[in-house]
XYZ file of C-alpha atoms in Angstrom:
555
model
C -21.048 22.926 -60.387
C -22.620 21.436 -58.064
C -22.625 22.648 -54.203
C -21.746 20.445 -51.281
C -23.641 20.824 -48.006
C -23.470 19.071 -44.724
C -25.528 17.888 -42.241
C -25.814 20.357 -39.392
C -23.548 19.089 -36.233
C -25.791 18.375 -33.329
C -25.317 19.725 -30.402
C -24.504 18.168 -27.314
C -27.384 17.879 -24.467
C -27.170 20.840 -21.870
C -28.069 18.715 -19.184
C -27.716 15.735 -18.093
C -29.286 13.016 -14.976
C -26.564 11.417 -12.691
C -26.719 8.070 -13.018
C -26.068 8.126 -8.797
C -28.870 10.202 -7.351
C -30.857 10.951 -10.645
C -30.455 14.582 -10.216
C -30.611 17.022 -13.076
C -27.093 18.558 -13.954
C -25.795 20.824 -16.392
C -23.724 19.360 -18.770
C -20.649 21.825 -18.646
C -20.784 21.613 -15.086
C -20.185 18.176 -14.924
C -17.583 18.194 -17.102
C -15.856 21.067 -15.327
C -15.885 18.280 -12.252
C -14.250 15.424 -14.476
C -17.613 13.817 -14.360
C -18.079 13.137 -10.578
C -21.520 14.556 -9.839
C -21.345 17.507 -7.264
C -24.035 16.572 -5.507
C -23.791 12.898 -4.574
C -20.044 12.678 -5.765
C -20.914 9.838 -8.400
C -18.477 9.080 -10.484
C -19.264 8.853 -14.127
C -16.885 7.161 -16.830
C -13.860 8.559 -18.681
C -12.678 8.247 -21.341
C -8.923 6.661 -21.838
C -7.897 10.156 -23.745
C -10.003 11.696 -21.119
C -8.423 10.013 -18.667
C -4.416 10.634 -19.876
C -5.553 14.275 -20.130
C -6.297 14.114 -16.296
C -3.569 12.894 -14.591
C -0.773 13.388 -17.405
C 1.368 16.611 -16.940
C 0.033 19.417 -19.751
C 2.306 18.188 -22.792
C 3.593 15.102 -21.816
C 2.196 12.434 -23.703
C 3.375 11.131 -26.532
C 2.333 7.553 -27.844
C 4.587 4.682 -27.920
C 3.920 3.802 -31.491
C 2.849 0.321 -30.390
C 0.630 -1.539 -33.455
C -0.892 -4.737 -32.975
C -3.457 -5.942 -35.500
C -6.573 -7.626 -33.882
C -7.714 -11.134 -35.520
C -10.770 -13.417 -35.640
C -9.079 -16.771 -34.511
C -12.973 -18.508 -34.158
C -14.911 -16.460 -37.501
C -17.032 -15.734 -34.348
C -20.943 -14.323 -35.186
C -23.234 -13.835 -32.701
C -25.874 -11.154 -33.491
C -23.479 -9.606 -35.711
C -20.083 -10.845 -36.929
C -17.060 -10.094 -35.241
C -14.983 -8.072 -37.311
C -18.199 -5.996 -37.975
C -18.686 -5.145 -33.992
C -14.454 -4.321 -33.931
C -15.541 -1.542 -36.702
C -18.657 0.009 -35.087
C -16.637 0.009 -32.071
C -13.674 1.972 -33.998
C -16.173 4.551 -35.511
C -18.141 4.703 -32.160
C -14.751 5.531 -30.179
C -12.027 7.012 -32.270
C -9.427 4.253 -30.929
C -8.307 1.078 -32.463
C -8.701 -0.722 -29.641
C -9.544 -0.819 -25.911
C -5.883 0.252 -24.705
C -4.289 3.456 -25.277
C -0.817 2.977 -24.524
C 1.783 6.875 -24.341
C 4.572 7.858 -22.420
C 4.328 10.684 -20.409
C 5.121 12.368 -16.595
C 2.601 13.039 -13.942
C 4.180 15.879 -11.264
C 7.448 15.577 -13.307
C 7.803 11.803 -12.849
C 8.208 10.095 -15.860
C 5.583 6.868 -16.290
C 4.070 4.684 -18.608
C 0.682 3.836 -18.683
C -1.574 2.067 -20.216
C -5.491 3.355 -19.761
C -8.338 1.621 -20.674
C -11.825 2.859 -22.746
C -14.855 1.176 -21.857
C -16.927 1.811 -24.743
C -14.726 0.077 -26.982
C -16.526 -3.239 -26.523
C -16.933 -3.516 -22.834
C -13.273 -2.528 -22.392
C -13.134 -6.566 -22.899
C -9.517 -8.393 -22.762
C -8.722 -9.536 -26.381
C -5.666 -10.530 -27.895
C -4.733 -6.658 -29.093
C -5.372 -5.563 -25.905
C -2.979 -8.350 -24.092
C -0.588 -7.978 -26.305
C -0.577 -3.737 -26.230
C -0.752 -4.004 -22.438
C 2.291 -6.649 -22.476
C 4.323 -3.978 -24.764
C 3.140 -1.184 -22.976
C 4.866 -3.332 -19.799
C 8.041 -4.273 -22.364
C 9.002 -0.618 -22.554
C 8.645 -0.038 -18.628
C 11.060 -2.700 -18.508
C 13.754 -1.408 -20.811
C 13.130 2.123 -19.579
C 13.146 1.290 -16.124
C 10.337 3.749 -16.115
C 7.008 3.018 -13.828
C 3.975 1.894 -14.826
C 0.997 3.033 -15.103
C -2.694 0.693 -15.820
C -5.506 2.621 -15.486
C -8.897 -0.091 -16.044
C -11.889 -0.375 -16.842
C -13.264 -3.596 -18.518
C -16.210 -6.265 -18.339
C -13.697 -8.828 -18.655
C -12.145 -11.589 -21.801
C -13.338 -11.146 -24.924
C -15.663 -13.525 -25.259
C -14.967 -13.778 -29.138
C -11.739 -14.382 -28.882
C -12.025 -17.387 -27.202
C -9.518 -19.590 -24.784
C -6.739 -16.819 -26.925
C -8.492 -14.494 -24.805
C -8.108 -16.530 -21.886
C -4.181 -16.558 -22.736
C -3.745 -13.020 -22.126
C -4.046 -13.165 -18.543
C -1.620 -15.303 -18.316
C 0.699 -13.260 -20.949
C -0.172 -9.663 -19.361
C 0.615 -11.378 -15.263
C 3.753 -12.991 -17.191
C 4.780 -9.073 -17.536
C 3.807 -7.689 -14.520
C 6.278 -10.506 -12.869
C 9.488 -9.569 -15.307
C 8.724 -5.945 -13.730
C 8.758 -7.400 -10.043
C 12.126 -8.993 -10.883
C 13.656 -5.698 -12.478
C 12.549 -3.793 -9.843
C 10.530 -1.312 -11.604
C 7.144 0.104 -9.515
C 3.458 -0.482 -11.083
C 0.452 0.911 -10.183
C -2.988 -0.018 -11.150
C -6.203 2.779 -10.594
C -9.405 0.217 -10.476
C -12.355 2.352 -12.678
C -15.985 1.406 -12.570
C -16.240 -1.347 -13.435
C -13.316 -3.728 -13.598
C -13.967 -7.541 -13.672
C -13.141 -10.941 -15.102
C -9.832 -11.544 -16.365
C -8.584 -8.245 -16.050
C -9.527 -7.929 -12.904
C -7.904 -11.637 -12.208
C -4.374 -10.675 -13.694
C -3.014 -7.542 -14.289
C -5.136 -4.639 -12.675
C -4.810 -6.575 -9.178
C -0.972 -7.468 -9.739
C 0.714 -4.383 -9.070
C 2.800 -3.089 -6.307
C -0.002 -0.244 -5.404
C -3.787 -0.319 -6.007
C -5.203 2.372 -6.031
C -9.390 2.746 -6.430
C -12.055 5.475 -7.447
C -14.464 5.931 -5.108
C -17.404 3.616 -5.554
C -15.569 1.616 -8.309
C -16.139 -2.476 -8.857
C -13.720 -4.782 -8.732
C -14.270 -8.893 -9.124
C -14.044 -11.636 -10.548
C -17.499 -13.027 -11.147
C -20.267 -10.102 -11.142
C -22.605 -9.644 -9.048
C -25.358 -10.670 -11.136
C -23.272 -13.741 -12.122
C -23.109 -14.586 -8.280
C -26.888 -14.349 -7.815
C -27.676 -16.035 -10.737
C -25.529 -19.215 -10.596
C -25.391 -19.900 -6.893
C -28.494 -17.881 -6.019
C -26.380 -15.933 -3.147
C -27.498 -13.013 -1.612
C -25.291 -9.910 -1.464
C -24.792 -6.972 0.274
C -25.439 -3.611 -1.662
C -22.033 -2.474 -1.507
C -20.523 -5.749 -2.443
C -17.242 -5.226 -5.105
C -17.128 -1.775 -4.359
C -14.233 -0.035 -3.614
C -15.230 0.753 -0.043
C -15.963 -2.656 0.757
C -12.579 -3.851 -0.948
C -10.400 -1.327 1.165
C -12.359 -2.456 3.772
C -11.124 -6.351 3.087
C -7.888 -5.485 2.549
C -7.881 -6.138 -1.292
C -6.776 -2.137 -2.516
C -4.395 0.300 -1.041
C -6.063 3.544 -1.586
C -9.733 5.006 -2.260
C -9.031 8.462 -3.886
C -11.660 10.828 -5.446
C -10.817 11.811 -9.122
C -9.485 15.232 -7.952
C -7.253 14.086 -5.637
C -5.243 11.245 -7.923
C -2.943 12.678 -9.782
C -1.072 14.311 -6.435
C -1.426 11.046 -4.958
C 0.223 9.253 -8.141
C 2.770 12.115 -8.184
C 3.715 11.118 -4.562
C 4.215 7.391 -4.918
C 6.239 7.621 -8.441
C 8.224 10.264 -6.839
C 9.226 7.769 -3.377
C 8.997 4.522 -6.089
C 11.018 5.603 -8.578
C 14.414 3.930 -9.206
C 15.813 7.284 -9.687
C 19.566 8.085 -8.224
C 18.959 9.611 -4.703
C 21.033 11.268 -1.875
C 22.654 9.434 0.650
C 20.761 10.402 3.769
C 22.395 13.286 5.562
C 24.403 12.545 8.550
C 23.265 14.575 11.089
C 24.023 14.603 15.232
C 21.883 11.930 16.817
C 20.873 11.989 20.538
C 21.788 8.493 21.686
C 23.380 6.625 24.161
C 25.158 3.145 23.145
C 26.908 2.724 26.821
C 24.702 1.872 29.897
C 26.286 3.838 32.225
C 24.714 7.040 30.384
C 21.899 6.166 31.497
C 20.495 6.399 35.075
C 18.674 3.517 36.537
C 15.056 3.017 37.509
C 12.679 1.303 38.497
C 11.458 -0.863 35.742
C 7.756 -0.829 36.905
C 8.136 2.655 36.266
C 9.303 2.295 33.237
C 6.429 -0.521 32.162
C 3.941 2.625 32.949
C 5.147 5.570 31.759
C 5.584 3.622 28.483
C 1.876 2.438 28.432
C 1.097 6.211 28.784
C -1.915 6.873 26.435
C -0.285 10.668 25.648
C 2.506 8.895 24.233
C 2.919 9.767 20.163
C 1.216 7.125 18.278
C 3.045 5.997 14.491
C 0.732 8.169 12.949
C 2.014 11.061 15.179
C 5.752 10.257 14.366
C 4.963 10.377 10.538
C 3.475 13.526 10.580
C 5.915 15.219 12.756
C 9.577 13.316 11.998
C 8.373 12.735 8.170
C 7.886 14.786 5.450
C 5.783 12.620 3.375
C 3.442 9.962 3.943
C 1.035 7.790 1.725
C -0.439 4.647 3.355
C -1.017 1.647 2.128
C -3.735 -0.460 2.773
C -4.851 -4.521 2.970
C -3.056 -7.762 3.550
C -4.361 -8.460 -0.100
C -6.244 -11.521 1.242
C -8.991 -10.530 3.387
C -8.612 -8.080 5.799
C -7.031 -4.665 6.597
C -5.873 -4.565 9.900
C -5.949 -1.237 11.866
C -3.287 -2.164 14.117
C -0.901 -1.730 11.712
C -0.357 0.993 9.625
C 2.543 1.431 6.884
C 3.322 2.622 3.322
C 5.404 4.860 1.022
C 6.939 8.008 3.224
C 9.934 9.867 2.459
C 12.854 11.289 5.193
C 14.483 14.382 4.299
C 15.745 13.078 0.784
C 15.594 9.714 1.341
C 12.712 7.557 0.031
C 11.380 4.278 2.403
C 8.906 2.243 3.447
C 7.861 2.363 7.075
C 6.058 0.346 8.978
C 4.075 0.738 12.582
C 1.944 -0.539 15.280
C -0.710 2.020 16.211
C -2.299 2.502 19.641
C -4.319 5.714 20.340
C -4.901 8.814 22.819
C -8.561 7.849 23.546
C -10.360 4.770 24.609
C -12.371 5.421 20.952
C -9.088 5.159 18.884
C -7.336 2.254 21.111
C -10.353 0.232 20.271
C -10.535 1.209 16.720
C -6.847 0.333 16.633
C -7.451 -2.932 18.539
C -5.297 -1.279 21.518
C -2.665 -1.800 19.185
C -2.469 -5.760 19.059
C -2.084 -6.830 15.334
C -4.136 -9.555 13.492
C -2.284 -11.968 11.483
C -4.263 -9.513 8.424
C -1.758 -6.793 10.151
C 1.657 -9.133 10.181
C 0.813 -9.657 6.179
C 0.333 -6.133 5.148
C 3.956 -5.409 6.714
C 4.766 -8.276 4.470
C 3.644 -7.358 1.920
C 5.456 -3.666 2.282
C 8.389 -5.252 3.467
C 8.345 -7.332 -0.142
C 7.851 -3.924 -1.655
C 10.841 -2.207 0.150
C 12.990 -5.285 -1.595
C 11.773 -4.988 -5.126
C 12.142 -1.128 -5.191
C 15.360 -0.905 -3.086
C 14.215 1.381 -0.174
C 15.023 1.235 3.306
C 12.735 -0.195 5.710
C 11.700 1.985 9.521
C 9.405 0.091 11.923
C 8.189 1.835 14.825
C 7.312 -0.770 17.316
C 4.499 0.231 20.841
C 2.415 -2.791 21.207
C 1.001 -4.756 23.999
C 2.035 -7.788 21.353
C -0.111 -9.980 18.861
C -3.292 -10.136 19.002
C -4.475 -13.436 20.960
C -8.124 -13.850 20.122
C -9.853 -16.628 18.856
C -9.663 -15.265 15.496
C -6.171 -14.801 15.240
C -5.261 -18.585 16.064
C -7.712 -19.706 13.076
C -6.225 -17.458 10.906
C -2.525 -18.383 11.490
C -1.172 -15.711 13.925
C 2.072 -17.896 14.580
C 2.321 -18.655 10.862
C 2.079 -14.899 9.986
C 4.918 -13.782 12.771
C 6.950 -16.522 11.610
C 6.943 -15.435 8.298
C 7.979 -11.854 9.259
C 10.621 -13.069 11.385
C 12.212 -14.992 8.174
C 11.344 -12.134 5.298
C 13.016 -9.658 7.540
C 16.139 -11.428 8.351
C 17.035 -11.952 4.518
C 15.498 -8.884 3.401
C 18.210 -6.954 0.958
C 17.235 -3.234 2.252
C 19.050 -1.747 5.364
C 16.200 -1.653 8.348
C 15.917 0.635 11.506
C 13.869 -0.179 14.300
C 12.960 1.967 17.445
C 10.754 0.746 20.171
C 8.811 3.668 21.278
C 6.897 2.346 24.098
C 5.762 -1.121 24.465
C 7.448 -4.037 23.386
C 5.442 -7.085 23.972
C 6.659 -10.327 22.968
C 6.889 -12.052 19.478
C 4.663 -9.514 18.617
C 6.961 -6.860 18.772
C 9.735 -9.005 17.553
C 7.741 -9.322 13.954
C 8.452 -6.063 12.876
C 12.044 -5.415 14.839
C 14.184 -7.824 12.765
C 16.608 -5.139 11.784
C 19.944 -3.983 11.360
C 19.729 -1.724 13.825
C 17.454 -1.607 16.830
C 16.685 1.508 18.876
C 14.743 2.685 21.602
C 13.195 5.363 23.885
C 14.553 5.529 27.215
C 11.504 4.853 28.735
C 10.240 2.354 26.425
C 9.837 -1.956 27.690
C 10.949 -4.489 25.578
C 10.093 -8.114 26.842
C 9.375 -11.736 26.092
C 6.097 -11.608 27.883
C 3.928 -8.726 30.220
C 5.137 -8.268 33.644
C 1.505 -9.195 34.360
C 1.320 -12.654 32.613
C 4.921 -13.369 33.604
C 3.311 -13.022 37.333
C 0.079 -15.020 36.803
C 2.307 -17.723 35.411
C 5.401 -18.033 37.385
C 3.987 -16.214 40.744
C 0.725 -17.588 40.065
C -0.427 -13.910 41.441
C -0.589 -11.119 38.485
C -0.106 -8.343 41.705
C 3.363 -9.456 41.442
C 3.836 -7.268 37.893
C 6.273 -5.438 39.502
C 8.447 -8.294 41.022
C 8.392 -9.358 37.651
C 9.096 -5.989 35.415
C 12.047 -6.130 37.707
C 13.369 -10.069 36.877
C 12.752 -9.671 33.321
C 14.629 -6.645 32.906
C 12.682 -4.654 30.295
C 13.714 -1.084 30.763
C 15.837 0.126 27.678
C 18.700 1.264 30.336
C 18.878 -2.840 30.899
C 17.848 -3.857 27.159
C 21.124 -1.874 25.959
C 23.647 -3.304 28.634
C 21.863 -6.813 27.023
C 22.658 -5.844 23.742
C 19.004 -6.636 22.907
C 19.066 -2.696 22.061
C 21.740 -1.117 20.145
C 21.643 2.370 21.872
C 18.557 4.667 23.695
C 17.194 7.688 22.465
C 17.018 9.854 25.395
C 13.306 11.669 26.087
C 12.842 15.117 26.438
C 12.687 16.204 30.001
C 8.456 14.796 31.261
C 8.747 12.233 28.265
C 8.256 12.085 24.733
C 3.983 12.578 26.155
C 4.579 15.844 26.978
C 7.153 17.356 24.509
C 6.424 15.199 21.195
C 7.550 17.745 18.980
C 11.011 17.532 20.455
C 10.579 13.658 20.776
C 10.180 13.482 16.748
C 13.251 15.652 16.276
C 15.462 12.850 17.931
C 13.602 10.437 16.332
C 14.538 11.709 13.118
C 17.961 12.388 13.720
C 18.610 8.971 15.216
C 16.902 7.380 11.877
C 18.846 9.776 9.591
C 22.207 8.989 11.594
C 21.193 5.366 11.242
C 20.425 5.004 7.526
C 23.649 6.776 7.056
C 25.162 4.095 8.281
C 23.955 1.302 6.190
C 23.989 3.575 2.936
C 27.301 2.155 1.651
C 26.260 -1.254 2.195
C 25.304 -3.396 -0.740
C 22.432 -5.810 -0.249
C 24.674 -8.609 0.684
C 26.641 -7.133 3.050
C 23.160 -5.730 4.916
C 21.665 -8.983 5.399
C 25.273 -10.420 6.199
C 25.562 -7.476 9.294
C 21.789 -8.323 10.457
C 22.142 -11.957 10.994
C 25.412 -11.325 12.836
C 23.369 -9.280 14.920
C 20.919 -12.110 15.897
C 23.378 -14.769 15.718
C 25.109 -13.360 18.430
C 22.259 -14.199 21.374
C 23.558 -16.991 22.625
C 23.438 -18.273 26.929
C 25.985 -16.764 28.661
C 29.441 -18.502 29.672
């Protein structure tokens, strides 16, 4: 008889050099990091069971059972023959092809996704892989479950030809049938993501989300350099710079994703919700509630810089935010913030012009005067409220639109045009306050609603006291004159109907008591989704072009 031995296993390296700053780590203590270096924060490559294992809930997964059989359509050899690279690359990884495709929950939220494994041949876009990411969005679609593409790919497999070429068409063709079902996707860019994938389905969906110094593009950088012999900057394609130019929503470190994914499948998720509670709301709908001022008055104390900002309102009248970044073009524009927040039980979008405290943050903000970058990210939420069926709050303080140089060549008009249009046939009720300044078409952009509210001591107006002056008095000290002939204090506004009631401010104004200024807020938005909860789609857009029908010269 003859005895059997093996080769001793061998073992895995103790230590290992980050890639990032070249420093010497031990192996087990990278891993205990999920591969981001401790030192530099690097992050190194998963793998796609790696990856599920991460950001899946602890026995959750289960494959979908999808099997799709990959071909040589061109008998394609280059150093080595094709089917003879698809076999090391089986051996060499475990997987049969670049896609790993289960079904599982992350924070209790059911998903499907569909993670990529760059050592399977580049993580390259082949047939298989189309076709597995395509069924991967198929069951989504009959499940009405989100989904989930985690990638990481060089790009079309180059062996495969103009039928690799197809899939980006096929795999964008399925990201669309999930836009018109209404069913959420998410994408998390890995290092590195490029060529077709990166041109079709990992920059499709409704939320991007990045790893920190992750590339994304089409062409590569050496690609760039080589063929038009451009110059680039050294963070070019990474997922700094693309936040930074509006292209992703989110950068989130590796230990920080799954709660983040947990969050937006929780608010995204088609899932039967409570109506929103009614609740007593502070406001006044008759005029003669109110006492009258002096609107000058008025056009200061709502320019006050103590006034809460959006960002102050979310975190004190919300319970949970995540924002959303980029106009998906070119730009992110801080003027504008919005995303994915939820209100008691209720699940929406909102959407806000942000100012500052401090003459730092009102020109980081722009002083709150949107681009037409910031008009196009509300856009593109307000698109995102539609497909997914949540209600839409816009918190409105803004001088108005940005008027710069910039702005005109980039289609500022065109951009508040389009706003005013998306929001008056948008299918989702909406609920917006004013809640200090609010300046022109600027303001207007984001207060197409169903509802319209505002602060008592908030300005609504078709131009600045101050440029009204310069124009028609031809002397801007005349503001006041002015304030007082356009009538832009809310007590006015509501007897105009331009408003369709005033939330009263806590005794000094909402500056000096903001806590008690977001508990009215919150009970006036509550009170006022409550309102529109019974109303189908139809009937919504029906009741908010009543509203603005109804502005017509007096008889």
């Amino acid at each position: 008889m003859t005895e059997v031995t093996s080769e001793p296993a061998v073992a895995a390296p103790e230590w290992t050099i980050c890639p990032g700053c070249d420093t010497l780590l031990y192996a087990k203590r990278l891993a205990r990091s999920r591969q981001v270096c401790p030192d530099c924060g690097h992050h190194g490559r998963l793998t796609a069971p790696e990856r599920l294992a991460q950001l899946l809930d602890p026995g959750s997964a289960s494959s979908l059972g999808l099997t799709v059989t990959t071909g040589d359509p061109l008998g394609f050899v280059d150093a080595k023959p094709y089917p003879q690279r698809l076999r090391e690359a089986r051996a060499g990884t475990g997987l049969e092809e670049a896609v790993v495709c289960v079904r599982g929950a992350i924070e209790g939220n059911p998903v499907i996704v569909a993670a990529m494994d760059f050592r399977f041949m580049a993580g390259s876009l082949g047939a298989a892989v189309g076709e597995l990411v395509t069924e991967a969005a198929q069951v989504a679609l009959r499940e009405r479950t989100p989904l989930l593409i985690v990638t990481a790919s060089g790009g079309a497999r180059m062996q495969e030809g103009a039928i690799a070429l197809m899939q980006m068409a096929k795999t964008s063709q399925a990201l669309g049938e999930l836009d018109e079902a209404g069913v959420m996707t998410i994408s998390l860019i890995t290092d590195p993501t490029f060529g077709g994938v990166a041109a079709s389905f990992a920059t499709l969906c409704d939320v991007i989300i990045a790893e920190p110094g992750a590339r994304l593009g089409f062409a590569g950088r050496r690609v760039i350099e080589q063929t038009i012999r451009q110059k680039l900057p050294e963070e070019f394609q990474t997922a700094e710079f693309l936040l930074e130019h509006g292209m992703i929503d989110l950068l989130r470190p590796r230990a920080a994703l799954r709660p983040t994914l947990g969050r937006l499948l929780s608010i995204g998720s088609r899932r039967p919700m409570g109506q929103p509670i009614g609740v007593p709301a502070e406001l006044v709908t008759d005029p003669a509630d109110l006492a009258a001022r002096d609107p000058w008055q008025v056009v200061r104390q709502a320019r006050e810089l103590g006034r809460p900002t959006t960002l102050d309102y979310l975190a004190l009248a919300f319970d949970e935010f995540e924002e959303l970044h980029g106009d998906r073009l070119a730009r992110d524009c801080p003027a504008i913030v919005g995303g994915m927040a939820r209100l008691g039980d209720v699940p929406l979008i909102v959407i806000g012009t942000q100012k500052g405290h401090t003459v730092a943050e009102l020109t980081g903000r722009g002083f709150g005067m949107p681009t037409p970058a910031g008009y196009r990210k509300a856009a593109r939420l307000l698109r995102l409220a539609a497909k997914l069926g949540l209600p839409v709050v816009t918190l409105v303080d803004t001088p108005g639109a940005y008027p710069g140089r910039e702005a005109e060549e980039q289609g500022q008009a065109v951009a508040i045009a389009e706003n005013l249009r998306l929001m008056a046939g948008l299918p989702v009720p909406i609920v917006s306050v004013i809640t200090g300044e609010g300046g022109s078409g600027g303001a207007l952009a984001l207060s197409v609603a169903n509802q319209v509210l505002a602060f008592s001591s908030s300005v609504y107006s078709v131009i600045s006291p101050e440029g009204c002056a310069a124009i028609l008095w031809r002397d801007a000290t005349q503001a006041a004159r002015a304030a007082a002939a356009l009538r832009v204090d809310a007590r006015q506004l509501l007897g105009l109907g331009v408003v369709d009631a005033v939330i009263p401010e806590p005794a000094g104004g909402v500056h000096r008591v903001p806590v008690a200024a977001a508990r009215r807020l919150r009970s006036a938005l509550a009170a006022g989704l409550y309102r529109l909860a019974d109303l189908d789609g139809a009937q919504i857009v029906e009741e908010r072009r009543r509203r603005f029908r109804s502005f017509q010269a007096a008889t």
